PDB file of C-alpha atoms in Angstrom:
ATOM      1  CA  MET R  19     107.546 -37.980  54.535  1.00  0.00           C
ATOM      2  CA  THR R  20     106.131 -37.230  57.982  1.00  0.00           C
ATOM      3  CA  ARG R  21     103.205 -39.411  58.849  1.00  0.00           C
ATOM      4  CA  THR R  22     100.296 -38.178  61.011  1.00  0.00           C
ATOM      5  CA  PRO R  23     100.006 -40.047  64.109  1.00  0.00           C
ATOM      6  CA  PRO R  24      97.190 -42.492  64.383  1.00  0.00           C
ATOM      7  CA  SER R  25      95.585 -40.313  67.073  1.00  0.00           C
ATOM      8  CA  SER R  26      95.560 -37.280  64.932  1.00  0.00           C
ATOM      9  CA  ARG R  27      93.841 -39.087  61.936  1.00  0.00           C
ATOM     10  CA  THR R  28      91.088 -40.301  64.183  1.00  0.00           C
ATOM     11  CA  SER R  29      90.446 -36.914  65.504  1.00  0.00           C
ATOM     12  CA  THR R  30      90.144 -35.496  61.936  1.00  0.00           C
ATOM     13  CA  HIS R  31      87.649 -38.067  60.907  1.00  0.00           C
ATOM     14  CA  ARG R  32      85.631 -37.455  64.081  1.00  0.00           C
ATOM     15  CA  ILE R  33      85.580 -33.693  63.181  1.00  0.00           C
ATOM     16  CA  ARG R  34      84.776 -34.253  59.523  1.00  0.00           C
ATOM     17  CA  ARG R  35      81.737 -36.714  59.905  1.00  0.00           C
ATOM     18  CA  PRO R  36      79.763 -34.318  62.168  1.00  0.00           C
ATOM     19  CA  LEU R  37      80.392 -31.497  59.557  1.00  0.00           C
ATOM     20  CA  LEU R  38      79.290 -33.713  56.689  1.00  0.00           C
ATOM     21  CA  VAL R  39      76.163 -34.602  58.504  1.00  0.00           C
ATOM     22  CA  ILE R  40      75.410 -30.912  59.029  1.00  0.00           C
ATOM     23  CA  VAL R  41      75.988 -30.045  55.482  1.00  0.00           C
ATOM     24  CA  LEU R  42      73.794 -32.916  54.319  1.00  0.00           C
ATOM     25  CA  VAL R  43      70.876 -31.933  56.548  1.00  0.00           C
ATOM     26  CA  ALA R  44      71.289 -28.288  55.521  1.00  0.00           C
ATOM     27  CA  VAL R  45      71.188 -29.387  51.724  1.00  0.00           C
ATOM     28  CA  LEU R  46      68.163 -31.562  52.365  1.00  0.00           C
ATOM     29  CA  ALA R  47      66.286 -28.833  54.233  1.00  0.00           C
ATOM     30  CA  ALA R  48      66.997 -26.488  51.441  1.00  0.00           C
ATOM     31  CA  ILE R  49      65.508 -28.978  48.940  1.00  0.00           C
ATOM     32  CA  VAL R  50      62.465 -29.468  51.066  1.00  0.00           C
ATOM     33  CA  VAL R  51      61.866 -25.869  51.395  1.00  0.00           C
ATOM     34  CA  ALA R  52      62.247 -25.407  47.624  1.00  0.00           C
ATOM     35  CA  LEU R  53      59.711 -28.008  46.742  1.00  0.00           C
ATOM     36  CA  GLY R  54      57.288 -26.631  49.304  1.00  0.00           C
ATOM     37  CA  LEU R  55      56.914 -30.039  51.100  1.00  0.00           C
ATOM     38  CA  PRO R  56      55.814 -30.050  54.694  1.00  0.00           C
ATOM     39  CA  LEU R  57      58.627 -30.554  57.335  1.00  0.00           C
ATOM     40  CA  LEU R  58      56.412 -32.335  59.714  1.00  0.00           C
ATOM     41  CA  LYS R  59      54.383 -35.458  59.202  1.00  0.00           C
ATOM     42  CA  PRO R  60      50.688 -34.776  58.421  1.00  0.00           C
ATOM     43  CA  SER R  61      48.335 -35.686  60.949  1.00  0.00           C
ATOM     44  CA  SER R  62      45.924 -38.482  60.561  1.00  0.00           C
ATOM     45  CA  ASN R  63      43.011 -36.061  59.832  1.00  0.00           C
ATOM     46  CA  SER R  64      45.119 -34.735  56.881  1.00  0.00           C
ATOM     47  CA  ASP R  65      45.730 -38.219  55.641  1.00  0.00           C
ATOM     48  CA  SER R  66      42.066 -39.031  55.730  1.00  0.00           C
ATOM     49  CA  SER R  67      41.153 -35.784  53.877  1.00  0.00           C
ATOM     50  CA  SER R  68      43.456 -36.379  51.190  1.00  0.00           C
ATOM     51  CA  ALA R  69      42.207 -39.866  50.562  1.00  0.00           C
ATOM     52  CA  THR R  70      38.816 -38.588  50.437  1.00  0.00           C
ATOM     53  CA  LEU R  71      39.461 -36.079  47.972  1.00  0.00           C
ATOM     54  CA  GLY R  72      41.176 -38.607  45.802  1.00  0.00           C
ATOM     55  CA  GLN R  73      43.711 -38.179  42.994  1.00  0.00           C
ATOM     56  CA  GLY R  74      43.601 -34.746  41.075  1.00  0.00           C
ATOM     57  CA  SER R  75      41.001 -33.305  43.437  1.00  0.00           C
ATOM     58  CA  SER R  76      41.683 -29.712  44.674  1.00  0.00           C
ATOM     59  CA  VAL R  77      41.531 -29.042  48.411  1.00  0.00           C
ATOM     60  CA  ARG R  78      38.098 -27.623  49.349  1.00  0.00           C
ATOM     61  CA  PRO R  79      37.324 -25.372  52.399  1.00  0.00           C
ATOM     62  CA  PRO R  80      35.386 -26.965  55.278  1.00  0.00           C
ATOM     63  CA  ALA R  81      31.541 -26.796  55.019  1.00  0.00           C
ATOM     64  CA  PRO R  82      30.374 -23.835  57.029  1.00  0.00           C
ATOM     65  CA  SER R  83      28.669 -24.592  60.482  1.00  0.00           C
ATOM     66  CA  LEU R  84      24.917 -24.680  60.487  1.00  0.00           C
ATOM     67  CA  PRO R  85      24.322 -21.027  61.495  1.00  0.00           C
ATOM     68  CA  ASP R  86      26.422 -19.636  58.869  1.00  0.00           C
ATOM     69  CA  ARG R  87      24.533 -21.572  55.970  1.00  0.00           C
ATOM     70  CA  ALA R  88      22.144 -19.648  53.807  1.00  0.00           C
ATOM     71  CA  PRO R  89      18.517 -20.266  54.722  1.00  0.00           C
ATOM     72  CA  PRO R  90      16.440 -22.440  52.638  1.00  0.00           C
ATOM     73  CA  ASP R  91      14.737 -21.120  49.493  1.00  0.00           C
ATOM     74  CA  SER R  92      11.715 -19.292  50.799  1.00  0.00           C
ATOM     75  CA  SER R  93       9.618 -20.568  47.792  1.00  0.00           C
ATOM     76  CA  GLN R  94      10.035 -24.124  49.414  1.00  0.00           C
ATOM     77  CA  GLN R  95       8.267 -22.846  52.618  1.00  0.00           C
ATOM     78  CA  GLU R  96       5.670 -20.933  50.963  1.00  0.00           C
ATOM     79  CA  ARG R  97       2.435 -21.215  52.964  1.00  0.00           C
ATOM     80  CA  ARG R  98      -1.173 -20.267  52.557  1.00  0.00           C
ATOM     81  CA  GLY R  99      -2.361 -16.941  53.696  1.00  0.00           C
ATOM     82  CA  PRO R 100      -4.746 -16.145  56.458  1.00  0.00           C
ATOM     83  CA  LEU R 101      -8.392 -17.703  56.180  1.00  0.00           C
ATOM     84  CA  ASP R 102     -11.049 -15.381  54.879  1.00  0.00           C
ATOM     85  CA  GLU R 103     -14.657 -15.407  53.783  1.00  0.00           C
ATOM     86  CA  ALA R 104     -13.783 -17.919  50.912  1.00  0.00           C
ATOM     87  CA  ASP R 105     -12.917 -20.551  53.368  1.00  0.00           C
ATOM     88  CA  GLY R 106     -16.314 -19.963  55.407  1.00  0.00           C
ATOM     89  CA  VAL R 107     -15.295 -17.361  57.824  1.00  0.00           C
ATOM     90  CA  VAL R 108     -18.590 -15.614  58.540  1.00  0.00           C
ATOM     91  CA  PRO R 109     -18.791 -11.582  58.804  1.00  0.00           C
ATOM     92  CA  ASP R 110     -20.729 -10.424  61.780  1.00  0.00           C
ATOM     93  CA  GLY R 111     -24.346 -10.096  61.408  1.00  0.00           C
ATOM     94  CA  SER R 112     -24.659 -12.573  58.569  1.00  0.00           C
ATOM     95  CA  THR R 113     -28.286 -14.082  58.168  1.00  0.00           C
ATOM     96  CA  VAL R 114     -29.550 -17.005  56.104  1.00  0.00           C
ATOM     97  CA  LEU R 115     -30.717 -14.710  53.418  1.00  0.00           C
ATOM     98  CA  ASP R 116     -26.932 -13.462  52.551  1.00  0.00           C
ATOM     99  CA  ASP R 117     -26.152 -14.903  49.217  1.00  0.00           C
ATOM    100  CA  ASP R 118     -22.806 -13.214  48.890  1.00  0.00           C
ATOM    101  CA  VAL R 119     -21.413 -14.907  52.033  1.00  0.00           C
ATOM    102  CA  PRO R 120     -19.889 -18.259  50.986  1.00  0.00           C
ATOM    103  CA  ALA R 121     -20.594 -19.836  54.471  1.00  0.00           C
ATOM    104  CA  VAL R 122     -24.318 -19.277  53.742  1.00  0.00           C
ATOM    105  CA  ALA R 123     -24.456 -19.776  49.917  1.00  0.00           C
ATOM    106  CA  ASN R 124     -22.526 -23.090  50.042  1.00  0.00           C
ATOM    107  CA  LEU R 125     -24.753 -24.710  52.442  1.00  0.00           C
ATOM    108  CA  ASP R 126     -26.819 -27.594  51.209  1.00  0.00           C
ATOM    109  CA  ALA R 127     -29.580 -26.371  48.966  1.00  0.00           C
ATOM    110  CA  ASP R 128     -32.315 -28.221  50.940  1.00  0.00           C
ATOM    111  CA  LEU R 129     -31.016 -27.111  54.228  1.00  0.00           C
ATOM    112  CA  LEU R 130     -30.732 -23.421  53.168  1.00  0.00           C
ATOM    113  CA  ALA R 131     -34.248 -23.574  51.714  1.00  0.00           C
ATOM    114  CA  ALA R 132     -35.722 -24.779  55.103  1.00  0.00           C
ATOM    115  CA  LEU R 133     -33.804 -21.993  56.889  1.00  0.00           C
ATOM    116  CA  ARG R 134     -35.270 -19.489  54.469  1.00  0.00           C
ATOM    117  CA  ARG R 135     -38.782 -20.786  55.086  1.00  0.00           C
ATOM    118  CA  ALA R 136     -38.483 -20.769  58.789  1.00  0.00           C
ATOM    119  CA  ALA R 137     -36.788 -17.281  59.015  1.00  0.00           C
ATOM    120  CA  PRO R 138     -40.083 -15.220  58.135  1.00  0.00           C
ATOM    121  CA  GLU R 139     -41.998 -17.159  60.585  1.00  0.00           C
ATOM    122  CA  ALA R 140     -39.459 -16.484  63.317  1.00  0.00           C
ATOM    123  CA  ALA R 141     -39.192 -12.760  62.421  1.00  0.00           C
ATOM    124  CA  ASP R 142     -43.108 -12.542  62.897  1.00  0.00           C
ATOM    125  CA  ASP R 143     -42.267 -13.553  66.479  1.00  0.00           C
ATOM    126  CA  GLY R 144     -39.592 -11.035  66.819  1.00  0.00           C
ATOM    127  CA  VAL R 145     -36.637 -13.431  66.319  1.00  0.00           C
ATOM    128  CA  ALA R 146     -33.975 -13.169  63.749  1.00  0.00           C
ATOM    129  CA  PHE R 147     -31.641 -15.912  62.650  1.00  0.00           C
ATOM    130  CA  THR R 148     -27.916 -15.000  62.787  1.00  0.00           C
ATOM    131  CA  VAL R 149     -25.434 -17.467  61.073  1.00  0.00           C
ATOM    132  CA  ASN R 150     -22.460 -17.876  63.216  1.00  0.00           C
ATOM    133  CA  SER R 151     -20.864 -20.555  61.314  1.00  0.00           C
ATOM    134  CA  GLY R 152     -22.240 -22.539  58.140  1.00  0.00           C
ATOM    135  CA  TRP R 153     -20.131 -24.246  55.257  1.00  0.00           C
ATOM    136  CA  ARG R 154     -16.580 -24.358  56.033  1.00  0.00           C
ATOM    137  CA  SER R 155     -13.436 -25.246  53.874  1.00  0.00           C
ATOM    138  CA  PRO R 156     -11.273 -28.281  54.884  1.00  0.00           C
ATOM    139  CA  GLU R 157      -8.487 -25.862  55.742  1.00  0.00           C
ATOM    140  CA  TYR R 158     -10.871 -23.855  57.973  1.00  0.00           C
ATOM    141  CA  GLN R 159     -12.193 -27.047  59.663  1.00  0.00           C
ATOM    142  CA  ASN R 160      -8.483 -28.278  60.247  1.00  0.00           C
ATOM    143  CA  GLN R 161      -7.542 -24.836  62.006  1.00  0.00           C
ATOM    144  CA  LEU R 162     -10.538 -25.071  64.279  1.00  0.00           C
ATOM    145  CA  LEU R 163      -9.544 -28.608  65.187  1.00  0.00           C
ATOM    146  CA  ARG R 164      -5.863 -27.547  65.934  1.00  0.00           C
ATOM    147  CA  LYS R 165      -7.321 -24.715  68.175  1.00  0.00           C
ATOM    148  CA  ALA R 166      -9.688 -27.030  69.921  1.00  0.00           C
ATOM    149  CA  VAL R 167      -6.678 -29.547  70.691  1.00  0.00           C
ATOM    150  CA  ALA R 168      -4.827 -26.666  72.122  1.00  0.00           C
ATOM    151  CA  GLN R 169      -7.667 -25.327  74.154  1.00  0.00           C
ATOM    152  CA  TYR R 170      -8.852 -28.733  75.522  1.00  0.00           C
ATOM    153  CA  GLY R 171      -5.592 -30.271  75.809  1.00  0.00           C
ATOM    154  CA  SER R 172      -6.166 -33.485  73.864  1.00  0.00           C
ATOM    155  CA  GLU R 173      -7.584 -34.686  70.632  1.00  0.00           C
ATOM    156  CA  ALA R 174     -10.160 -36.906  72.480  1.00  0.00           C
ATOM    157  CA  GLU R 175     -11.582 -33.930  74.305  1.00  0.00           C
ATOM    158  CA  ALA R 176     -11.380 -31.598  71.250  1.00  0.00           C
ATOM    159  CA  ALA R 177     -13.471 -34.224  69.337  1.00  0.00           C
ATOM    160  CA  ARG R 178     -16.324 -33.600  71.610  1.00  0.00           C
ATOM    161  CA  TRP R 179     -16.646 -30.113  69.948  1.00  0.00           C
ATOM    162  CA  VAL R 180     -14.913 -30.163  66.608  1.00  0.00           C
ATOM    163  CA  ALA R 181     -14.921 -32.842  63.956  1.00  0.00           C
ATOM    164  CA  THR R 182     -12.237 -33.570  61.362  1.00  0.00           C
ATOM    165  CA  ALA R 183     -12.408 -32.108  58.013  1.00  0.00           C
ATOM    166  CA  THR R 184     -13.346 -35.450  56.468  1.00  0.00           C
ATOM    167  CA  THR R 185     -16.257 -36.123  58.995  1.00  0.00           C
ATOM    168  CA  SER R 186     -17.564 -32.721  59.716  1.00  0.00           C
ATOM    169  CA  PRO R 187     -21.088 -31.806  58.351  1.00  0.00           C
ATOM    170  CA  HIS R 188     -19.961 -28.148  58.147  1.00  0.00           C
ATOM    171  CA  VAL R 189     -17.483 -29.065  55.519  1.00  0.00           C
ATOM    172  CA  SER R 190     -20.024 -30.933  53.382  1.00  0.00           C
ATOM    173  CA  GLY R 191     -22.421 -27.945  53.810  1.00  0.00           C
ATOM    174  CA  ASP R 192     -25.035 -30.038  55.878  1.00  0.00           C
ATOM    175  CA  ALA R 193     -24.799 -28.150  59.171  1.00  0.00           C
ATOM    176  CA  VAL R 194     -25.340 -24.588  60.431  1.00  0.00           C
ATOM    177  CA  ASP R 195     -24.709 -22.757  63.717  1.00  0.00           C
ATOM    178  CA  ILE R 196     -27.467 -20.352  64.444  1.00  0.00           C
ATOM    179  CA  GLY R 197     -27.576 -17.592  67.023  1.00  0.00           C
ATOM    180  CA  PRO R 198     -28.596 -15.802  69.144  1.00  0.00           C
ATOM    181  CA  GLU R 199     -30.111 -17.909  72.004  1.00  0.00           C
ATOM    182  CA  GLU R 200     -33.457 -16.510  71.087  1.00  0.00           C
ATOM    183  CA  ALA R 201     -33.237 -18.084  67.699  1.00  0.00           C
ATOM    184  CA  THR R 202     -31.765 -21.421  68.860  1.00  0.00           C
ATOM    185  CA  ALA R 203     -34.774 -21.606  71.507  1.00  0.00           C
ATOM    186  CA  TRP R 204     -37.307 -20.732  68.659  1.00  0.00           C
ATOM    187  CA  LEU R 205     -35.857 -23.447  66.239  1.00  0.00           C
ATOM    188  CA  ALA R 206     -35.941 -25.924  69.222  1.00  0.00           C
ATOM    189  CA  GLU R 207     -39.536 -25.510  69.464  1.00  0.00           C
ATOM    190  CA  HIS R 208     -40.722 -25.004  65.866  1.00  0.00           C
ATOM    191  CA  GLY R 209     -37.787 -26.242  63.725  1.00  0.00           C
ATOM    192  CA  ALA R 210     -38.988 -29.751  63.376  1.00  0.00           C
ATOM    193  CA  ALA R 211     -41.823 -28.455  61.311  1.00  0.00           C
ATOM    194  CA  TYR R 212     -39.287 -27.348  58.747  1.00  0.00           C
ATOM    195  CA  GLY R 213     -36.947 -30.324  59.096  1.00  0.00           C
ATOM    196  CA  LEU R 214     -34.462 -28.285  61.211  1.00  0.00           C
ATOM    197  CA  CYS R 215     -33.257 -30.327  64.178  1.00  0.00           C
ATOM    198  CA  ARG R 216     -30.592 -29.915  66.809  1.00  0.00           C
ATOM    199  CA  ILE R 217     -28.282 -32.856  66.667  1.00  0.00           C
ATOM    200  CA  TYR R 218     -25.809 -32.734  69.824  1.00  0.00           C
ATOM    201  CA  ARG R 219     -27.023 -32.016  73.488  1.00  0.00           C
ATOM    202  CA  ASN R 220     -23.690 -30.002  74.072  1.00  0.00           C
ATOM    203  CA  GLU R 221     -24.299 -27.798  70.886  1.00  0.00           C
ATOM    204  CA  PRO R 222     -27.801 -26.330  71.110  1.00  0.00           C
ATOM    205  CA  TRP R 223     -26.728 -23.963  68.106  1.00  0.00           C
ATOM    206  CA  HIS R 224     -26.045 -26.821  65.707  1.00  0.00           C
ATOM    207  CA  PHE R 225     -28.881 -27.687  63.305  1.00  0.00           C
ATOM    208  CA  GLU R 226     -29.105 -30.057  60.477  1.00  0.00           C
ATOM    209  CA  LEU R 227     -31.894 -31.149  58.053  1.00  0.00           C
ATOM    210  CA  ARG R 228     -33.853 -34.170  58.718  1.00  0.00           C
ATOM    211  CA  THR R 229     -36.510 -34.444  56.152  1.00  0.00           C
ATOM    212  CA  ASP R 230     -38.759 -36.802  58.052  1.00  0.00           C
ATOM    213  CA  ALA R 231     -38.867 -34.519  61.069  1.00  0.00           C
ATOM    214  CA  PRO R 232     -42.017 -32.776  59.899  1.00  0.00           C
ATOM    215  CA  ASP R 233     -43.756 -36.034  60.291  1.00  0.00           C
ATOM    216  CA  ARG R 234     -41.865 -37.919  62.955  1.00  0.00           C
ATOM    217  CA  GLY R 235     -40.212 -35.227  64.924  1.00  0.00           C
ATOM    218  CA  CYS R 236     -36.522 -34.711  65.419  1.00  0.00           C
ATOM    219  CA  PRO R 237     -34.423 -37.659  66.397  1.00  0.00           C
ATOM    220  CA  ARG R 238     -32.838 -38.285  69.760  1.00  0.00           C
ATOM    221  CA  ARG R 239     -29.998 -36.053  70.098  1.00  0.00           C
ATOM    222  CA  TYR R 240     -26.396 -37.410  70.798  1.00  0.00           C
ATOM    223  CA  ALA R 241     -24.502 -36.318  73.822  1.00  0.00           C
ATOM    224  CA  ASP R 242     -21.732 -34.876  71.666  1.00  0.00           C
ATOM    225  CA  PRO R 243     -20.089 -35.558  68.368  1.00  0.00           C
ATOM    226  CA  THR R 244     -18.012 -38.444  69.437  1.00  0.00           C
ATOM    227  CA  GLN R 245     -21.380 -40.440  69.897  1.00  0.00           C
ATOM    228  CA  ASP R 246     -22.250 -39.759  66.251  1.00  0.00           C
ATOM    229  CA  PRO R 247     -21.562 -42.907  64.153  1.00  0.00           C
ATOM    230  CA  ARG R 248     -20.704 -40.399  61.175  1.00  0.00           C
ATOM    231  CA  MET R 249     -17.813 -39.120  63.106  1.00  0.00           C
ATOM    232  CA  ARG R 250     -16.042 -42.423  63.513  1.00  0.00           C
ATOM    233  CA  PRO R 251     -13.385 -43.380  60.883  1.00  0.00           C
TER     234      PRO R 251
END
């Protein structure tokens, strides 16, 4: 029998081995495709996501970016409506006789009685009392304070004109702002006889009841509310 020379057998083995490798690679690729496995190694992000999901967890889509998320439930952001007469907002032209205006009706009973005793006497002199502000709700007082801070630029400066809801005599019903100027001038001259006194030099329209004023006169006025011990926490 004729034998194949050694050089021929070596060549045959060299040809067959690459063919075998190609066939094996093709078979492996077919298996991979059939099983749906990725051909490339997953990135580190994919590995961490799989670890986070855990066994048996289904893959979830990424959370939407902030602008794409639905807004919060509006019921959680419900706010109080605009302030009105029930909070102490005074209709134009209100007087100390208007029982249907809460800013007047909710004043301290003794203060209101003193105002109503003085009003007819002032009317005899041709002067009418207009209530520019009286009782206020805490919400109204807080709103006024916020506006004052915005207007004057600081809480310290705003405090010279507007007290907090916890210290304001308006919230307790113990103060009234009277207009016009003729009325405040009349009260400055005659108010002590009724116990009606100016309290602050920078607010000539602001009056409170001092029951000993008919006998002793009105007390010395503070420069502004920041000098009033009642305004200090």
